[in-house]
Every structure is written in structure tokens, then in C-alpha cells.
mmCIF file of C-alpha atoms in Angstrom:
data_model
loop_
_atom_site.group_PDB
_atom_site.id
_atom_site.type_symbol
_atom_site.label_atom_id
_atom_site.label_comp_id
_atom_site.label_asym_id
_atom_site.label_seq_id
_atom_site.Cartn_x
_atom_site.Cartn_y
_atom_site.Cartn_z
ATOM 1 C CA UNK A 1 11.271 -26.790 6.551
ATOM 2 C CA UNK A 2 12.239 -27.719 3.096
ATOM 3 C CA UNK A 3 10.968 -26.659 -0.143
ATOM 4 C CA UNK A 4 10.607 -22.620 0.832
ATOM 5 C CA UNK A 5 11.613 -21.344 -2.281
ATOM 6 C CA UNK A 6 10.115 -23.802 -5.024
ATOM 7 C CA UNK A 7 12.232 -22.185 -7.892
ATOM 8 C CA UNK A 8 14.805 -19.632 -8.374
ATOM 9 C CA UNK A 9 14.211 -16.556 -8.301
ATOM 10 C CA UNK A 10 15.876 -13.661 -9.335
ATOM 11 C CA UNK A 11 15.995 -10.556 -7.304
ATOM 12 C CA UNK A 12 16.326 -6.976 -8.492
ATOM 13 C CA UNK A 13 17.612 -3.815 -5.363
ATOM 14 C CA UNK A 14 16.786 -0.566 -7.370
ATOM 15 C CA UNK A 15 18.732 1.783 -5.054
ATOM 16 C CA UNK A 16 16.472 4.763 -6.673
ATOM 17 C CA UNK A 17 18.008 8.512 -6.767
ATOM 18 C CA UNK A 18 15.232 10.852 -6.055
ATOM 19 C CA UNK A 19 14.074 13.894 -5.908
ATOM 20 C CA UNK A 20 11.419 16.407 -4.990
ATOM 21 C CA UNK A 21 9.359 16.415 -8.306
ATOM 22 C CA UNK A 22 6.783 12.940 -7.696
ATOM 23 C CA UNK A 23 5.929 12.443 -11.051
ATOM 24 C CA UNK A 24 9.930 12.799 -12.089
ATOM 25 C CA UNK A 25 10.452 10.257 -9.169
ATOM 26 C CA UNK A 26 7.605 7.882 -10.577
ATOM 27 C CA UNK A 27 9.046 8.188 -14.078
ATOM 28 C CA UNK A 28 12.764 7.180 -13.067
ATOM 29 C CA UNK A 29 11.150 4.238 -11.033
ATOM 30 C CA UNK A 30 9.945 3.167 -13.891
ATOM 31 C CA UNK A 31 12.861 3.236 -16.076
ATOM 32 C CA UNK A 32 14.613 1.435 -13.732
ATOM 33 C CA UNK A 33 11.843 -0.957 -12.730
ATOM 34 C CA UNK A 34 12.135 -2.078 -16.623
ATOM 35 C CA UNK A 35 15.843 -1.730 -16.888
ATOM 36 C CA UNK A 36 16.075 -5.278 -13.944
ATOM 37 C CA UNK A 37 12.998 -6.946 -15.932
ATOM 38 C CA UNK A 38 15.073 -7.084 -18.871
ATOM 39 C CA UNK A 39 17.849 -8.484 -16.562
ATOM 40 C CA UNK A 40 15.626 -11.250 -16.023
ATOM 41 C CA UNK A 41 14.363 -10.073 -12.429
ATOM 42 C CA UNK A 42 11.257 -11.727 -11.435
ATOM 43 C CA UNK A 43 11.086 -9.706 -8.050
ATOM 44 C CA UNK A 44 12.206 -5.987 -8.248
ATOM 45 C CA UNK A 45 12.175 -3.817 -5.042
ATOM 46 C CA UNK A 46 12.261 -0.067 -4.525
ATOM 47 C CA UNK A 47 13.255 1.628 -2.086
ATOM 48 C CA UNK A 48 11.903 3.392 1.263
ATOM 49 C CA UNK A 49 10.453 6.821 0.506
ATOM 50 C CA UNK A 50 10.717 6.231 -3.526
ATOM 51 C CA UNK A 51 8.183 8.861 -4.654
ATOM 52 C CA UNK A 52 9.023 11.023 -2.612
ATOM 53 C CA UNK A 53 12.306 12.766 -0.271
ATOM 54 C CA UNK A 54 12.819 11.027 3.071
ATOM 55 C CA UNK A 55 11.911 13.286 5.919
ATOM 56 C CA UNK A 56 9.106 14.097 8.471
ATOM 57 C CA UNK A 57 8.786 18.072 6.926
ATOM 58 C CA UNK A 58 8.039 16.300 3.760
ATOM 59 C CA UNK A 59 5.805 13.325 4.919
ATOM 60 C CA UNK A 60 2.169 15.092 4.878
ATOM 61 C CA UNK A 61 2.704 16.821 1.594
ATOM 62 C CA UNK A 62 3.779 13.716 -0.155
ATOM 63 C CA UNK A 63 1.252 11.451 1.145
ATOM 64 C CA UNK A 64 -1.489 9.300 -0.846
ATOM 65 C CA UNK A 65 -4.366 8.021 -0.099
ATOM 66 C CA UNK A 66 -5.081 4.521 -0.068
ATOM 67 C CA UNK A 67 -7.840 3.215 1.443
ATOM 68 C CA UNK A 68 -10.568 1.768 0.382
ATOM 69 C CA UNK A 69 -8.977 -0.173 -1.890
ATOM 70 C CA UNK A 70 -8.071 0.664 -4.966
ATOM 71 C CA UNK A 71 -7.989 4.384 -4.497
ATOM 72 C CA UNK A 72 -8.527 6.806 -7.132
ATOM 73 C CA UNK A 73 -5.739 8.187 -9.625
ATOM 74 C CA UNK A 74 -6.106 11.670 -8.056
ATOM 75 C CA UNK A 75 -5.950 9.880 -4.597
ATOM 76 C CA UNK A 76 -2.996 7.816 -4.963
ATOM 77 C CA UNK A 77 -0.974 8.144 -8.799
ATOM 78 C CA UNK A 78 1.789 6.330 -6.996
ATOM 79 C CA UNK A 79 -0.521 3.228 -6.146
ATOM 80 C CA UNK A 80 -1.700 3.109 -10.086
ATOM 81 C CA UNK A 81 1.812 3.983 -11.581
ATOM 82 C CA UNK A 82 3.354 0.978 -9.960
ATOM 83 C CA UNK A 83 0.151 -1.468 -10.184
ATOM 84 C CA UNK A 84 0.354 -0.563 -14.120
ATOM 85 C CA UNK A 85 4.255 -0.711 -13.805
ATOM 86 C CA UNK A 86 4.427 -4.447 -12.444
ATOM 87 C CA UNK A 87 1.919 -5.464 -15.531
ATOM 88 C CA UNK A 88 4.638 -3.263 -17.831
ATOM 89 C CA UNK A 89 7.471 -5.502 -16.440
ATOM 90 C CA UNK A 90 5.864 -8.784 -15.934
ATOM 91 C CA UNK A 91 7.331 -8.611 -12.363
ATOM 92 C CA UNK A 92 6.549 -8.428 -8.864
ATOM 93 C CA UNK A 93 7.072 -5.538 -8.005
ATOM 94 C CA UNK A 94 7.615 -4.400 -4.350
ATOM 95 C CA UNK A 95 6.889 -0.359 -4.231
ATOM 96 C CA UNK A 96 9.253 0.238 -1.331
ATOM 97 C CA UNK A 97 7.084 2.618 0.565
ATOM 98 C CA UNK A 98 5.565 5.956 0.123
ATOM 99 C CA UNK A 99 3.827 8.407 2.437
ATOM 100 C CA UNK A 100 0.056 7.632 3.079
ATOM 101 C CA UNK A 101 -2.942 9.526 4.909
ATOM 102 C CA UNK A 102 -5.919 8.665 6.276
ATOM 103 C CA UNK A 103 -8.113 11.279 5.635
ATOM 104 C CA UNK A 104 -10.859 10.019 8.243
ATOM 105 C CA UNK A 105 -8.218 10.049 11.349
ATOM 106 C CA UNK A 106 -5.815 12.601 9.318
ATOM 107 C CA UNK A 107 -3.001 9.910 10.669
ATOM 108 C CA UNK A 108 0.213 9.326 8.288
ATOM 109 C CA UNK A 109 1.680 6.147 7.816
ATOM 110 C CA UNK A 110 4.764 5.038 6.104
ATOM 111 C CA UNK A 111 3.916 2.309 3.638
ATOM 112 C CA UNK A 112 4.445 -0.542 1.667
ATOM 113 C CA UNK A 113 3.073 -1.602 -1.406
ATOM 114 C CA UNK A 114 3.394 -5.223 -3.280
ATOM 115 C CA UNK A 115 2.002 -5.769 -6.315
ATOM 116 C CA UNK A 116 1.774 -9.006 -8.777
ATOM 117 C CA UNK A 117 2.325 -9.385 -12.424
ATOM 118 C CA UNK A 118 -1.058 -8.723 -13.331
ATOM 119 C CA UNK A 119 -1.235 -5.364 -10.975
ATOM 120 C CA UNK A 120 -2.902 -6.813 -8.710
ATOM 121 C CA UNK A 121 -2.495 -4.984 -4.553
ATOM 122 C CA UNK A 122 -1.501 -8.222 -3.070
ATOM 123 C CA UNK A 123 -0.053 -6.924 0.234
ATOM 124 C CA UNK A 124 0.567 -3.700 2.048
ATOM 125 C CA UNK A 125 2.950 -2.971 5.262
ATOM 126 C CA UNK A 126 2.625 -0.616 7.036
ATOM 127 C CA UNK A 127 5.963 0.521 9.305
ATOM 128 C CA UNK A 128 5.653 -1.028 12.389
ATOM 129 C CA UNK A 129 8.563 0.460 14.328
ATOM 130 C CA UNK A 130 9.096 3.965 13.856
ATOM 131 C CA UNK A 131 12.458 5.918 13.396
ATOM 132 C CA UNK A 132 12.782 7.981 16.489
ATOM 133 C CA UNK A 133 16.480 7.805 18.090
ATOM 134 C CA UNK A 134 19.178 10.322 19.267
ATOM 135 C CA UNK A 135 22.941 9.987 19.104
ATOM 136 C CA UNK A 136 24.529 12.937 20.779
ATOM 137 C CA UNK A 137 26.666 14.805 18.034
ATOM 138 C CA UNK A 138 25.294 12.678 15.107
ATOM 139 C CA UNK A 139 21.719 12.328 14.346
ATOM 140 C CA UNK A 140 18.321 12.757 16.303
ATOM 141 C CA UNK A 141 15.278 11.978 14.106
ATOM 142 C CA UNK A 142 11.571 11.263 15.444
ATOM 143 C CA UNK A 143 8.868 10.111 12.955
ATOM 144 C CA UNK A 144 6.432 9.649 15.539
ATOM 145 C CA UNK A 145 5.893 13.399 15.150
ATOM 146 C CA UNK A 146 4.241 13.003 12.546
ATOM 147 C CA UNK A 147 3.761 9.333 11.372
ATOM 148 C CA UNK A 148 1.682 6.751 13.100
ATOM 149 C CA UNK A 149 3.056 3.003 13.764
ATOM 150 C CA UNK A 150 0.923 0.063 11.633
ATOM 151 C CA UNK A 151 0.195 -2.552 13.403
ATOM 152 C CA UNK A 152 0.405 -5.952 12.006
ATOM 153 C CA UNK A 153 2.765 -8.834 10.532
ATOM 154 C CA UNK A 154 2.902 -8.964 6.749
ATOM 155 C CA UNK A 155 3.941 -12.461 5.092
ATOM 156 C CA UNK A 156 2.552 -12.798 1.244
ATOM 157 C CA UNK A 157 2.211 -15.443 -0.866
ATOM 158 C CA UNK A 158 4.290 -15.087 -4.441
ATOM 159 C CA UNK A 159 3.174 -17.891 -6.665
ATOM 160 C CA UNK A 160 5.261 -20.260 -7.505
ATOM 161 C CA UNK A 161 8.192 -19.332 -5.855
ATOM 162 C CA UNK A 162 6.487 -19.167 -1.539
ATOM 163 C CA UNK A 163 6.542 -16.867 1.003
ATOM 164 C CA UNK A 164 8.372 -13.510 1.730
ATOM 165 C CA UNK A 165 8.166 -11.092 4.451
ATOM 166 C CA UNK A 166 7.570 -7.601 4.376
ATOM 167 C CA UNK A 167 8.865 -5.058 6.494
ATOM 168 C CA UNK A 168 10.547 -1.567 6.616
ATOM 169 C CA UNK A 169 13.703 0.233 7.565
ATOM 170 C CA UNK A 170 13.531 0.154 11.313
ATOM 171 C CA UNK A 171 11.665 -2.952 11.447
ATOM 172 C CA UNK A 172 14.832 -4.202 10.996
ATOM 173 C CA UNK A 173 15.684 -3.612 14.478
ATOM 174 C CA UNK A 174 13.173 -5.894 15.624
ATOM 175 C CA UNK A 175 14.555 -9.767 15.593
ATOM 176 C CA UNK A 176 10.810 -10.822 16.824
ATOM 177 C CA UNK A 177 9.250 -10.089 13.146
ATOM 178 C CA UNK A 178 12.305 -11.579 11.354
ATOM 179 C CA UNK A 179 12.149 -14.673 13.121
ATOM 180 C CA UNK A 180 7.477 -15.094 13.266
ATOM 181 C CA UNK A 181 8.547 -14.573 9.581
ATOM 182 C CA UNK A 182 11.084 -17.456 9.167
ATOM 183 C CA UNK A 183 9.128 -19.733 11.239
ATOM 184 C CA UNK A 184 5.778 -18.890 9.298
ATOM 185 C CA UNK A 185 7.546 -20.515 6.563
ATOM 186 C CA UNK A 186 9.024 -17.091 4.694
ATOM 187 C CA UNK A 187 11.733 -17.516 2.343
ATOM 188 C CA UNK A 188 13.199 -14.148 2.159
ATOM 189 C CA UNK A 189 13.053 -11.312 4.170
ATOM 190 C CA UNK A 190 12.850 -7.927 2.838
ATOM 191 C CA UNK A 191 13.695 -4.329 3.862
ATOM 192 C CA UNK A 192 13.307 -1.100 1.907
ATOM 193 C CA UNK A 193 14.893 1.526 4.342
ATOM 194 C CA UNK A 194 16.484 4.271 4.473
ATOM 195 C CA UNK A 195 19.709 4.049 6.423
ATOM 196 C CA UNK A 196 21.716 7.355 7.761
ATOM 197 C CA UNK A 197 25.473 7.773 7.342
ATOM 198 C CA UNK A 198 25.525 7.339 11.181
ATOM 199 C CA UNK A 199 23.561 4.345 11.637
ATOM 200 C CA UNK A 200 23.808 2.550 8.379
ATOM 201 C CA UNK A 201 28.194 2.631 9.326
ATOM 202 C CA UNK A 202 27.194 1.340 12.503
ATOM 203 C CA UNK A 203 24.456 -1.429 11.791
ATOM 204 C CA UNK A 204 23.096 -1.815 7.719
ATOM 205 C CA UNK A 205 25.258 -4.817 7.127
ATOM 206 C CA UNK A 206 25.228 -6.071 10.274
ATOM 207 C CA UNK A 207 21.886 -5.794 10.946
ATOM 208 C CA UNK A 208 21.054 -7.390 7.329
ATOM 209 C CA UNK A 209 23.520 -10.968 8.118
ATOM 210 C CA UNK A 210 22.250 -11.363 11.461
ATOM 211 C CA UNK A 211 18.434 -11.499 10.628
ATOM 212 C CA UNK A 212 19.694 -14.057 8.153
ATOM 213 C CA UNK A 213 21.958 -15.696 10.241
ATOM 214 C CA UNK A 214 19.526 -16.216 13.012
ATOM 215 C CA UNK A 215 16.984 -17.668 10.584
ATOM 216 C CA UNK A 216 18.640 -19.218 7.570
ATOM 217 C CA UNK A 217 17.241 -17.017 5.532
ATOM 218 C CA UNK A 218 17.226 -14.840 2.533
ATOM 219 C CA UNK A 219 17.519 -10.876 3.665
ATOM 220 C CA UNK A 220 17.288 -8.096 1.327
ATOM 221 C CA UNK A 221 17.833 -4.176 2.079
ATOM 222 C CA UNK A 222 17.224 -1.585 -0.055
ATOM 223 C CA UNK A 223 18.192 2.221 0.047
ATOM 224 C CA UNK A 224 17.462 5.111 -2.151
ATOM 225 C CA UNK A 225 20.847 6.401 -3.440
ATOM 226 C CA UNK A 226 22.494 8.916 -1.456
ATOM 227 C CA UNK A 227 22.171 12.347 -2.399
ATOM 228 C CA UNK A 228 24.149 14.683 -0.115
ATOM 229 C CA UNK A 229 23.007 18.026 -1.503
ATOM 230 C CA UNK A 230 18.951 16.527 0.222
ATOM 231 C CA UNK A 231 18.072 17.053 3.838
ATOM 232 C CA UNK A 232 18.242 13.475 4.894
ATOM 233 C CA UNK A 233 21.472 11.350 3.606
ATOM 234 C CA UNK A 234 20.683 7.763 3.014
ATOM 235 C CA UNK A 235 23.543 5.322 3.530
ATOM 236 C CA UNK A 236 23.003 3.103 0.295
ATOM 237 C CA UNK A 237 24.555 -0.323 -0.137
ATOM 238 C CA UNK A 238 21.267 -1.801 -0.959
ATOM 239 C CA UNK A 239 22.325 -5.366 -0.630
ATOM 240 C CA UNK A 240 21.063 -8.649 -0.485
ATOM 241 C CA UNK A 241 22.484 -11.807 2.349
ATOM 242 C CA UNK A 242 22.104 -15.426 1.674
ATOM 243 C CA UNK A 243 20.848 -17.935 4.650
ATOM 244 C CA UNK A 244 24.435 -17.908 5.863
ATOM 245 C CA UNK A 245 24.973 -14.740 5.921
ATOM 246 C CA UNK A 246 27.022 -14.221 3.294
ATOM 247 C CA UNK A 247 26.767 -10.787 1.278
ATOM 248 C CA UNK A 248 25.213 -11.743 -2.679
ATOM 249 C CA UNK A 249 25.605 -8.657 -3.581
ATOM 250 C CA UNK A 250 25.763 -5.348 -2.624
ATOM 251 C CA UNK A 251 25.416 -1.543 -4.416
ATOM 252 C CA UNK A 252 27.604 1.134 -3.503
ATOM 253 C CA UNK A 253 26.226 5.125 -2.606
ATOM 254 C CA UNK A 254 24.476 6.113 -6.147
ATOM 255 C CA UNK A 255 22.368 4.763 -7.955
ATOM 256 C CA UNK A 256 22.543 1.859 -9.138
ATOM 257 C CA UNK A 257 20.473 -1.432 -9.841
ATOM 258 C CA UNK A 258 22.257 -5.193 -7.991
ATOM 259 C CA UNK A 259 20.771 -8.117 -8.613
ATOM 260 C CA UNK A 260 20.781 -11.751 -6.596
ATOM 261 C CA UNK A 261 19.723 -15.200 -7.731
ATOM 262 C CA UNK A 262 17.706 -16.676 -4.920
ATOM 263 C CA UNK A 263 17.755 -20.805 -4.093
ATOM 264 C CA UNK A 264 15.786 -22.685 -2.756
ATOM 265 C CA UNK A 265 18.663 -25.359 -2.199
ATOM 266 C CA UNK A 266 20.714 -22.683 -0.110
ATOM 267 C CA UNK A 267 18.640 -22.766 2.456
ATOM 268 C CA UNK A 268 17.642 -26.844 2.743
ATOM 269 C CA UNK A 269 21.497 -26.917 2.577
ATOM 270 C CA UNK A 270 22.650 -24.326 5.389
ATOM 271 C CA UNK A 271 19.801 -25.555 7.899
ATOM 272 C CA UNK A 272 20.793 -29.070 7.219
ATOM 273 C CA UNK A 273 24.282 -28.016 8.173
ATOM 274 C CA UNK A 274 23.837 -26.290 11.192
ATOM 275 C CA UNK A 275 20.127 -27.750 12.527
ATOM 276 C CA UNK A 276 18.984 -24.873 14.566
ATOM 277 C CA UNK A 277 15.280 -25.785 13.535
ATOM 278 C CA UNK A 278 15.374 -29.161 15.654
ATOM 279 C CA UNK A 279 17.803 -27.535 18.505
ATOM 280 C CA UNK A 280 15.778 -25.381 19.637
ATOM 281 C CA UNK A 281 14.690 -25.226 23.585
ATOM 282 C CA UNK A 282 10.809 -24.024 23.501
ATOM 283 C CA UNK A 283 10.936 -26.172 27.038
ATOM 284 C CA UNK A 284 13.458 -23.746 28.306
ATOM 285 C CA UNK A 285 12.067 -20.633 26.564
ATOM 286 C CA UNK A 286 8.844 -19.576 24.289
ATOM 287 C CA UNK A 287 8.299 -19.467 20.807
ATOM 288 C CA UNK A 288 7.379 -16.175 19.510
ATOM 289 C CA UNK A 289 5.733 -17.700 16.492
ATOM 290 C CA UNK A 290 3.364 -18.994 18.912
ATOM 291 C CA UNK A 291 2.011 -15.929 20.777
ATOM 292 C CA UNK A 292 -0.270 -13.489 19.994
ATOM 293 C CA UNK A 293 0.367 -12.192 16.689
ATOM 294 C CA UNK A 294 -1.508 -9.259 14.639
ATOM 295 C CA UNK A 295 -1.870 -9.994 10.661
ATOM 296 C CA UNK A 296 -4.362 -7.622 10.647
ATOM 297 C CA UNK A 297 -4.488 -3.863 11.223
#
């Protein structure tokens, strides 16, 4: 398992404020998107919802179309803002996720977008698990009444460094895609999502260490910045865990740019230590990584 991360990297959280003007929200992405590639970021994320406010009254409104492949500017100025955006910054840049319809089905999605150096769509997620809970007194929330699940794995390829997973927000919640991911050979995990004050108290940070604690490695989370005069109130704290679950660095509520320098030597290091990779009882029980496994929608 050594030799997932070939070089350091450097990774940029943009814990975005936004708003409910898209082309103001697309403009302050980009500022900021520039602001960690003169840092010296060579990955820079954005968070869940970035072009637009988080919320299932604002999905339909928002959304993009993006399919086939590349889409218009009139059909998707988001998808052409950021491909021209990662050339800008010389970056990879991970478009946390933005609204998208299907015109053909009329179906919504909640998506992800990565995108190379040279602007070139190298990978898109859509949310697998959607947000739909209830806490009695705190928070009920149902996306599935208006977004439709994807329905595949998404592991990409960033040259030189390896292999990172994609995901979003809720995803989280899932160990089995954290752990197809690590044993696919996936470096770092990440997570743009949007959090609540009730269950990003309850499970952000927790939820962040133990996917990296389970599979020795890197986990990243990030948030748009918390804006309590919106609808929705993210929990922010975009941070970013090390393969032994240790916190690199963490924002606080507003917004606000962290960074985290990624080695490959952490993780040959912490899995040497503790050697769950050759404990393992797949005579006792199965390996997920083995099964049946969609990387296609």
C-alpha cells in the first residue's frame, strides 16, 4: 500500500460565503480560488452548494445543465467559470457541487465537479446519499423532494500526486464508500458538505477522524461559511484530518481559506504502525472492495 501520494501536495478548504446573486457567487470563488494558488495550493476545494444558497426551495432555480459534455455557457456558466478558473490558477480545482438538471428526465442532482490544470472535466460526483433526516425540536430536511440520488463510486486520477476520492456531504455517513475508496488505492478522501448547527455539533469532526481513522487516510471537509441571516445555517470548520486522525487544520464559522500539506510518508508511516491492512479477517467477514461496485452512472 505504499507510495499513495507520490509527492506533497498542498491542499487549499475555501470555506466560501455566499449568496443569492450566481454570478457574485462565481466571482468571489474566484477570488478566493486565486487567493490559495498564490499560497502555493496545488489542490483547492469549494464548497457544497458554492454557486448557489443551500436549500431544496432553491435547488431547481439554481440548477445547470451538464450533460452532454461540455455543456454550453448558457447551459452551465458555472461548469465554464471554474474549467477556465483551474487554467487561471494552475490548480486542480475541485468545484464543490452545484445544482444540476436533466432536462430529458427533468431530475435534479446535487453535483460535483473536478477539473485539471488545463480545464479539463476530469471527474464528476454525483451525491449518492441524500440529506433527508428529522431530529425532533432541531432540524428535519428531505432532499429527496426534490433531488435525485447518483449512483456510482468516484475515485480520479491527479497526476503526479495518485488517487483521491470524491464524495459529498452526507456521503460522509456512509463508511462503505470511504473504505472501496481507501482500498482502491485513494490517498485522500474528500467532502464538500454542508453541515447544520445541529448535526455538524454532533458529528462534522467526528465523522471527518473516523473515516480517516478507519482507513489511514487523508480526509478533507469543506463548508460554505455560515451565514445566519440565510435559510439554511452551515456549520463551517472546513477542516482537513491526517491518516491518524489528527486535525491539520481547521477554519472557524466565516469565511475563510485553511490550508494542509499532504504526505505521502504519513500514511506509509501510520499503517506501518498500526498494520490494519495485513490484520484484516476477509475469512471471518467480506470485503466490500470486492463486491459489486457501480463506477458508472
Amino acid at each position: 500500500m505504499a507510495g499513495l501520494l507520490k509527492r506533497p501536495l498542498k491542499l487549499a478548504l475555501v470555506q466560501l460565503a455566499t449568496g443569492s446573486d450566481k454570478s457574485v457567487n462565481l466571482s468571489r470563488a474566484r477570488s478566493k480560488v486565486l487567493e490559495a494558488s498564490k499560497a502555493g495550493a496545488s489542490l483547492i476545494v469549494l464548497p457544497e452548494c458554492f454557486n448557489s444558497p443551500y436549500g431544496c426551495q432553491y435547488f431547481p432555480s439554481y440548477a445547470e445543465t451538464l450533460l452532454p459534455s461540455p455543456p454550453t455557457k448558457e447551459q452551465s456558466p458555472s461548469y465554464h467559470a471554474m474549467s477556465s478558473l483551474a487554467v487561471e490558477s494552475k490548480s486542480y480545482l475541485l468545484a464543490g457541487s452545484i445544482p444540476e438538471v436533466v432536462e430529458s428526465t427533468e431530475k435534479y442532482y446535487n453535483t460535483s465537479l473536478l477539473f485539471s490544470p488545463e480545464g479539463q472535466l476530469l471527474a464528476t460526483h454525483r451525491k449518492v446519499h441524500l440529506f433527508d433526516i428529522s431530529i425532533p425540536g432541531k432540524i428535519t430536511f428531505r432532499e429527496s423532494d426534490v433531488l435525485s440520488p447518483g449512483n456510482k463510486l468516484t475515485l480520479v486520477d491527479v497526476p503526479p500526486y495518485g488517487k483521491i476520492a470524491m464524495a459529498i456531504c452526507y456521503d460522509i455517513r456512509f463508511p462503505e464508500l470511504a473504505t472501496i475508496a481507501a482500498r482502491k488505492g485513494c490517498f485522500l478522501l474528500l467532502y464538500p458538505g454542508a453541515f447544520n448547527l445541529t448535526t455538524g455539533a454532533l458529528h462534522w469532526s467526528l465523522q471527518a477522524r473516523a473515516r480517516a481513522m478507519d482507513n489511514q487516510v487523508y480526509v478533507a471537509l469543506c463548508s460554505p461559511a455560515r451565514d445566519m441571516e440565510a435559510s439554511y445555517h452551515a456549520w463551517g470548520h472546513s477542516m482537513a484530518v491526517d491518516p491518524n486522525a489528527q486535525v491539520l487544520t481547521e477554519a472557524g464559522e466565516g469565511e475563510e481559506i485553511v490550508y494542509a500539506d499532504l504526505q505521502g510518508e504519513t500514511i506509509e508511516e501510520t499503517r506501518k504502525g498500526i498494520p490494519l491492512y495485513h490484520q484484516r479477517r476477509f475469512d471471518v467477514y467480506p470485503d466490500v472492495s470486492k463486491g459489486e461496485i457501480k463506477f458508472d452512472e
